[in-house]
PDB file of C-alpha atoms in Angstrom:
ATOM      1  CA  MET B 144       0.143  -0.054  -0.184  1.00 95.00           C
ATOM      2  CA  ARG B 145       0.933   4.026  -0.749  1.00 97.00           C
ATOM      3  CA  ALA B 146       1.089   6.471   2.294  1.00 98.00           C
ATOM      4  CA  TYR B 147       0.601  10.011   1.198  1.00 98.00           C
ATOM      5  CA  VAL B 148       2.428  12.774   2.308  1.00 98.00           C
ATOM      6  CA  LEU B 149       1.080  16.028   2.151  1.00 97.00           C
ATOM      7  CA  ALA B 150       4.099  18.315   2.724  1.00 97.00           C
ATOM      8  CA  PHE B 151       2.359  21.186   0.569  1.00 96.00           C
ATOM      9  CA  PRO B 152       2.543  24.016   2.435  1.00 92.00           C
ATOM     10  CA  GLU B 153      -0.848  27.084   2.036  1.00 88.00           C
ATOM     11  CA  LYS B 154      -0.138  28.451   5.318  1.00 83.00           C
ATOM     12  CA  ARG B 155       2.762  30.530   6.588  1.00 79.00           C
ATOM     13  CA  TRP B 156       3.874  28.656   9.490  1.00 77.00           C
ATOM     14  CA  GLU B 157       3.915  25.345   7.731  1.00 86.00           C
ATOM     15  CA  ASN B 158       7.254  24.283   7.320  1.00 90.00           C
ATOM     16  CA  TYR B 159       7.790  20.767   6.904  1.00 94.00           C
ATOM     17  CA  LEU B 160      10.821  20.795   6.969  1.00 93.00           C
ATOM     18  CA  LEU B 161      12.117  22.226  10.600  1.00 91.00           C
ATOM     19  CA  SER B 162      14.333  19.745  12.120  1.00 89.00           C
ATOM     20  CA  ILE B 163      13.734  17.377  15.475  1.00 87.00           C
ATOM     21  CA  ASN B 164      17.608  16.395  16.075  1.00 84.00           C
ATOM     22  CA  GLU B 165      18.831  17.503  13.363  1.00 87.00           C
ATOM     23  CA  GLU B 166      16.113  15.335  11.026  1.00 91.00           C
ATOM     24  CA  PRO B 167      13.438  16.954   8.781  1.00 94.00           C
ATOM     25  CA  ILE B 168      10.176  16.437  10.423  1.00 94.00           C
ATOM     26  CA  VAL B 169       8.697  14.926   6.887  1.00 97.00           C
ATOM     27  CA  LYS B 170      11.426  12.768   6.490  1.00 97.00           C
ATOM     28  CA  MET B 171      10.375  10.901  10.058  1.00 95.00           C
ATOM     29  CA  VAL B 172       7.364  10.455   9.100  1.00 97.00           C
ATOM     30  CA  GLU B 173       8.315   9.196   6.107  1.00 98.00           C
ATOM     31  CA  ARG B 174      10.797   6.760   8.106  1.00 96.00           C
ATOM     32  CA  ARG B 175       7.969   5.267  10.528  1.00 96.00           C
ATOM     33  CA  LEU B 176       5.483   5.445   8.059  1.00 98.00           C
ATOM     34  CA  LEU B 177       7.625   2.453   6.520  1.00 97.00           C
ATOM     35  CA  THR B 178       8.123   0.729   9.265  1.00 96.00           C
ATOM     36  CA  ALA B 179       4.605   0.115   9.384  1.00 96.00           C
ATOM     37  CA  LYS B 180       3.493  -3.157   8.012  1.00 95.00           C
ATOM     38  CA  ARG B 181       1.161  -2.277   5.636  1.00 94.00           C
ATOM     39  CA  ILE B 182       3.014   0.508   4.003  1.00 97.00           C
ATOM     40  CA  ASP B 183       6.205   0.036   0.922  1.00 95.00           C
ATOM     41  CA  GLU B 184       5.679   2.697  -0.251  1.00 97.00           C
ATOM     42  CA  VAL B 185       5.167   6.597   0.790  1.00 98.00           C
ATOM     43  CA  ILE B 186       5.117   9.287  -1.602  1.00 98.00           C
ATOM     44  CA  THR B 187       5.419  12.931  -0.466  1.00 98.00           C
ATOM     45  CA  ILE B 188       3.328  16.037  -2.133  1.00 98.00           C
ATOM     46  CA  VAL B 189       5.265  19.121  -2.089  1.00 97.00           C
ATOM     47  CA  ARG B 190       4.911  22.086  -4.726  1.00 96.00           C
ATOM     48  CA  LYS B 191       6.905  22.155  -7.670  1.00 97.00           C
ATOM     49  CA  ASP B 192       9.603  24.597  -7.080  1.00 95.00           C
ATOM     50  CA  GLN B 193       9.895  23.421  -3.254  1.00 95.00           C
ATOM     51  CA  LEU B 194      11.207  19.798  -5.013  1.00 96.00           C
ATOM     52  CA  LYS B 195      14.887  19.798  -5.495  1.00 96.00           C
ATOM     53  CA  LYS B 196      15.115  20.862  -1.421  1.00 95.00           C
ATOM     54  CA  PHE B 197      12.584  18.157  -0.419  1.00 96.00           C
ATOM     55  CA  SER B 198      14.698  15.343  -2.824  1.00 96.00           C
ATOM     56  CA  LEU B 199      17.737  16.163  -0.148  1.00 95.00           C
ATOM     57  CA  HIS B 200      15.746  14.405   2.378  1.00 96.00           C
ATOM     58  CA  VAL B 201      12.716  11.917   1.624  1.00 97.00           C
ATOM     59  CA  LEU B 202      12.259   9.179  -1.090  1.00 97.00           C
ATOM     60  CA  ARG B 203       9.882   9.833  -3.629  1.00 97.00           C
ATOM     61  CA  PRO B 204       8.833  13.881  -3.297  1.00 98.00           C
ATOM     62  CA  GLU B 205       6.143  14.443  -6.079  1.00 97.00           C
ATOM     63  CA  GLY B 206       6.325  18.159  -7.339  1.00 97.00           C
ATOM     64  CA  VAL B 207       2.877  19.240  -7.902  1.00 97.00           C
ATOM     65  CA  LYS B 208       1.764  23.149  -9.167  1.00 97.00           C
ATOM     66  CA  ALA B 209      -1.371  23.268  -7.130  1.00 95.00           C
ATOM     67  CA  LYS B 210      -3.459  26.480  -5.698  1.00 93.00           C
ATOM     68  CA  ASN B 211      -3.850  24.138  -2.182  1.00 94.00           C
ATOM     69  CA  LYS B 212      -3.399  21.104  -0.749  1.00 95.00           C
ATOM     70  CA  LEU B 213      -7.057  19.365  -2.201  1.00 96.00           C
ATOM     71  CA  GLU B 214      -6.337  20.208  -5.229  1.00 96.00           C
ATOM     72  CA  ALA B 215      -2.019  18.556  -5.473  1.00 97.00           C
ATOM     73  CA  LEU B 216      -4.216  15.456  -3.933  1.00 97.00           C
ATOM     74  CA  TYR B 217      -6.440  14.924  -6.846  1.00 97.00           C
ATOM     75  CA  LYS B 218      -3.294  15.540  -9.270  1.00 97.00           C
ATOM     76  CA  VAL B 219      -0.994  13.071  -8.072  1.00 97.00           C
ATOM     77  CA  LEU B 220      -3.400  10.423  -6.139  1.00 96.00           C
ATOM     78  CA  PRO B 221      -3.659   7.290  -8.501  1.00 96.00           C
ATOM     79  CA  PHE B 222      -6.402   6.023 -10.085  1.00 94.00           C
ATOM     80  CA  SER B 223      -7.545   2.528  -7.820  1.00 96.00           C
ATOM     81  CA  GLY B 224      -5.670   0.724  -5.515  1.00 96.00           C
ATOM     82  CA  GLU B 225      -5.595   1.887  -1.384  1.00 97.00           C
ATOM     83  CA  ILE B 226      -3.844   4.629   0.234  1.00 98.00           C
ATOM     84  CA  PHE B 227      -3.472   5.991   3.306  1.00 98.00           C
ATOM     85  CA  LEU B 228      -3.015   9.734   3.871  1.00 98.00           C
ATOM     86  CA  ILE B 229      -1.171  11.787   5.964  1.00 98.00           C
ATOM     87  CA  GLU B 230       0.704  15.518   6.157  1.00 96.00           C
ATOM     88  CA  GLY B 231       4.089  15.882   6.698  1.00 96.00           C
ATOM     89  CA  ASN B 232       3.924  17.616   9.895  1.00 94.00           C
ATOM     90  CA  MET B 233       3.058  14.679  12.293  1.00 95.00           C
ATOM     91  CA  PRO B 234       6.352  12.678  13.275  1.00 93.00           C
ATOM     92  CA  LEU B 235       4.867  11.126  15.943  1.00 92.00           C
ATOM     93  CA  VAL B 236       2.699   8.519  13.873  1.00 95.00           C
ATOM     94  CA  MET B 237       2.366   5.585  15.481  1.00 95.00           C
ATOM     95  CA  PRO B 238       3.096   2.871  13.275  1.00 96.00           C
ATOM     96  CA  PHE B 239       0.891  -0.348  15.129  1.00 96.00           C
ATOM     97  CA  LEU B 240      -1.767   2.228  15.202  1.00 96.00           C
ATOM     98  CA  LEU B 241      -1.339   2.140  11.453  1.00 97.00           C
ATOM     99  CA  ASN B 242      -0.989  -1.792  11.125  1.00 97.00           C
ATOM    100  CA  TYR B 243      -4.587  -1.629  13.478  1.00 96.00           C
ATOM    101  CA  LEU B 244      -6.230   0.307  11.652  1.00 97.00           C
ATOM    102  CA  SER B 245      -5.841  -0.814   8.005  1.00 96.00           C
ATOM    103  CA  THR B 246      -6.544  -4.576   9.443  1.00 96.00           C
ATOM    104  CA  LEU B 247      -9.895  -2.932  10.208  1.00 96.00           C
ATOM    105  CA  PHE B 248     -10.220  -0.621   6.510  1.00 97.00           C
ATOM    106  CA  TYR B 249      -9.578  -3.899   4.952  1.00 94.00           C
ATOM    107  CA  GLU B 250     -12.211  -6.224   6.597  1.00 94.00           C
ATOM    108  CA  SER B 251     -14.687  -3.223   5.776  1.00 92.00           C
ATOM    109  CA  ASP B 252     -16.639  -2.635   3.026  1.00 89.00           C
ATOM    110  CA  ILE B 253     -16.088   1.196   2.991  1.00 95.00           C
ATOM    111  CA  GLU B 254     -14.342   3.452   1.190  1.00 97.00           C
ATOM    112  CA  ALA B 255     -12.292   5.131   4.000  1.00 98.00           C
ATOM    113  CA  LEU B 256     -11.607   4.674   7.737  1.00 98.00           C
ATOM    114  CA  ILE B 257     -11.342   8.061   9.510  1.00 98.00           C
ATOM    115  CA  PRO B 258     -10.569   8.646  13.482  1.00 98.00           C
ATOM    116  CA  SER B 259     -12.632  10.430  14.524  1.00 97.00           C
ATOM    117  CA  TRP B 260     -12.309  12.709  18.057  1.00 97.00           C
ATOM    118  CA  ALA B 261     -15.504  12.304  20.426  1.00 96.00           C
ATOM    119  CA  SER B 262     -16.699  16.197  19.577  1.00 95.00           C
ATOM    120  CA  ARG B 263     -17.016  14.546  15.957  1.00 94.00           C
ATOM    121  CA  GLU B 264     -14.026  16.614  14.548  1.00 96.00           C
ATOM    122  CA  LEU B 265     -12.259  14.009  11.498  1.00 97.00           C
ATOM    123  CA  GLU B 266      -8.496  13.598  10.856  1.00 97.00           C
ATOM    124  CA  ILE B 267      -8.832  13.233   7.393  1.00 97.00           C
ATOM    125  CA  THR B 268      -4.782  13.697   6.987  1.00 97.00           C
ATOM    126  CA  HIS B 269      -4.684  10.126   9.258  1.00 98.00           C
ATOM    127  CA  ALA B 270      -6.912   8.342   7.463  1.00 98.00           C
ATOM    128  CA  PHE B 271      -6.786   4.753   4.874  1.00 98.00           C
ATOM    129  CA  TYR B 272      -9.201   5.484   1.365  1.00 98.00           C
ATOM    130  CA  ASP B 273      -9.813   3.313  -1.768  1.00 97.00           C
ATOM    131  CA  ALA B 274      -8.377   5.574  -4.353  1.00 97.00           C
ATOM    132  CA  ARG B 275     -10.524   5.865  -6.330  1.00 97.00           C
ATOM    133  CA  ALA B 276     -13.710   6.751  -4.457  1.00 98.00           C
ATOM    134  CA  LEU B 277     -11.429   9.617  -2.694  1.00 98.00           C
ATOM    135  CA  LYS B 278     -10.158  10.765  -6.163  1.00 97.00           C
ATOM    136  CA  LYS B 279     -13.718  11.408  -7.154  1.00 97.00           C
ATOM    137  CA  ALA B 280     -15.478  12.944  -3.804  1.00 98.00           C
ATOM    138  CA  ILE B 281     -11.612  15.396  -4.206  1.00 97.00           C
ATOM    139  CA  GLU B 282     -13.613  16.757  -7.624  1.00 97.00           C
ATOM    140  CA  VAL B 283     -16.901  16.940  -6.183  1.00 97.00           C
ATOM    141  CA  CYS B 284     -15.036  19.413  -3.857  1.00 97.00           C
ATOM    142  CA  LEU B 285     -13.308  21.184  -6.722  1.00 96.00           C
ATOM    143  CA  ALA B 286     -16.235  21.654  -8.867  1.00 96.00           C
ATOM    144  CA  GLU B 287     -17.881  23.206  -6.082  1.00 95.00           C
ATOM    145  CA  ASN B 288     -15.138  25.103  -5.251  1.00 94.00           C
ATOM    146  CA  GLU B 289     -14.102  24.051  -1.778  1.00 92.00           C
ATOM    147  CA  ARG B 290     -10.466  24.356  -0.358  1.00 89.00           C
ATOM    148  CA  ARG B 291     -10.710  22.487   2.277  1.00 91.00           C
ATOM    149  CA  LEU B 292      -9.731  18.841   2.938  1.00 94.00           C
ATOM    150  CA  ASP B 293     -12.667  18.276   5.314  1.00 93.00           C
ATOM    151  CA  CYS B 294     -14.511  18.639   2.428  1.00 96.00           C
ATOM    152  CA  ILE B 295     -14.078  14.822   1.312  1.00 96.00           C
ATOM    153  CA  ALA B 296     -15.910  13.344   3.518  1.00 96.00           C
ATOM    154  CA  LYS B 297     -19.062  14.119   2.505  1.00 95.00           C
ATOM    155  CA  TYR B 298     -18.386  12.619  -0.540  1.00 97.00           C
ATOM    156  CA  LEU B 299     -17.420   9.408   0.866  1.00 97.00           C
ATOM    157  CA  ASP B 300     -19.228   6.150   2.069  1.00 96.00           C
ATOM    158  CA  TYR B 301     -16.792   5.994   5.309  1.00 97.00           C
ATOM    159  CA  LYS B 302     -16.268   4.413   9.270  1.00 97.00           C
ATOM    160  CA  ARG B 303     -15.269   6.827  11.924  1.00 97.00           C
ATOM    161  CA  ILE B 304     -13.122   4.851  14.453  1.00 97.00           C
ATOM    162  CA  SER B 305     -12.935   6.609  18.049  1.00 97.00           C
ATOM    163  CA  ILE B 306      -9.551   8.297  19.085  1.00 97.00           C
ATOM    164  CA  GLU B 307     -10.891   8.198  22.622  1.00 96.00           C
ATOM    165  CA  GLU B 308     -12.095   4.002  22.473  1.00 96.00           C
ATOM    166  CA  LEU B 309      -8.116   3.625  20.789  1.00 96.00           C
ATOM    167  CA  SER B 310      -6.149   5.243  23.558  1.00 95.00           C
ATOM    168  CA  LYS B 311      -8.071   4.298  26.057  1.00 95.00           C
ATOM    169  CA  ARG B 312      -6.039   0.812  25.014  1.00 93.00           C
ATOM    170  CA  ASN B 313      -2.815   2.936  24.828  1.00 93.00           C
ATOM    171  CA  PRO B 314      -2.544   6.125  25.605  1.00 90.00           C
ATOM    172  CA  LYS B 315       0.256   7.029  22.550  1.00 90.00           C
ATOM    173  CA  VAL B 316      -2.224   6.051  20.429  1.00 94.00           C
ATOM    174  CA  THR B 317      -2.967  10.071  20.698  1.00 92.00           C
ATOM    175  CA  LEU B 318       0.872  11.440  19.919  1.00 91.00           C
ATOM    176  CA  SER B 319       0.266  10.091  16.076  1.00 94.00           C
ATOM    177  CA  PHE B 320      -2.731  12.810  15.784  1.00 96.00           C
ATOM    178  CA  PHE B 321      -0.227  14.731  16.964  1.00 92.00           C
ATOM    179  CA  LYS B 322       0.633  18.208  14.280  1.00 92.00           C
ATOM    180  CA  ILE B 323       4.114  20.601  14.475  1.00 90.00           C
ATOM    181  CA  ARG B 324       3.036  24.255  14.280  1.00 84.00           C
ATOM    182  CA  ASN B 325       5.194  25.922  16.526  1.00 77.00           C
ATOM    183  CA  SER B 326       8.113  26.022  18.082  1.00 75.00           C
ATOM    184  CA  PHE B 327       6.087  25.181  21.091  1.00 79.00           C
ATOM    185  CA  ASP B 328       5.118  21.680  19.247  1.00 81.00           C
ATOM    186  CA  LEU B 329       8.875  21.147  18.739  1.00 79.00           C
ATOM    187  CA  ALA B 330       9.984  21.220  22.197  1.00 79.00           C
ATOM    188  CA  PHE B 331       6.690  18.918  22.955  1.00 80.00           C
ATOM    189  CA  VAL B 332       7.240  16.067  20.168  1.00 82.00           C
ATOM    190  CA  GLU B 333      11.686  16.400  21.185  1.00 78.00           C
ATOM    191  CA  GLU B 334      10.659  15.529  24.409  1.00 77.00           C
ATOM    192  CA  ASN B 335       9.025  12.685  23.800  1.00 74.00           C
ATOM    193  CA  LEU B 336      11.313  11.410  21.622  1.00 73.00           C
ATOM    194  CA  LYS B 337      13.038  11.344  24.517  1.00 65.00           C
ATOM    195  CA  ARG B 338      10.808  10.061  27.231  1.00 64.00           C
ATOM    196  CA  SER B 339       9.131   7.082  24.888  1.00 56.00           C
ATOM    197  CA  PHE B 340      10.875   6.126  21.718  1.00 51.00           C
TER     198      PHE B 340
END
């Protein structure tokens, strides 16, 4: 199965090449994904003008010219197969969680398996998808002039999985969804890497 890493900045604070222990966070995401049982290839979606920079850090960057993440993802997605989608600022992604979620996804007859918080907020960029269904959903979003990734859930037959329920079995689960947005987040990740990994 392929994993797609969105490292396509839209906001000024989105810097996927910030370093933790001299390793860019996007590289950490890629490395951790490749330790999951069902992930055999990782494609990192980047802006076309940043392709050379990212090629120094990740195995397979894909440079795309697009207005936003939604359009960039649409241009790179395959027409069939199953994929895992994640954002490139989630360096604590847990391989054991991916292994478990991928099993649930394969056992269900659904277009997507999307983790969800108790607030009903979906983790669109930490989910498993049928590539064809995802591509069609994005197509509808783009036709509706949507820019936000979370619009895709409206057009998919997906199953929610409770993050809180999963974290009752293993508290480290919640770390998998942690996104780096600033220097405080970087410090938090560095501290957690020292203590638990």
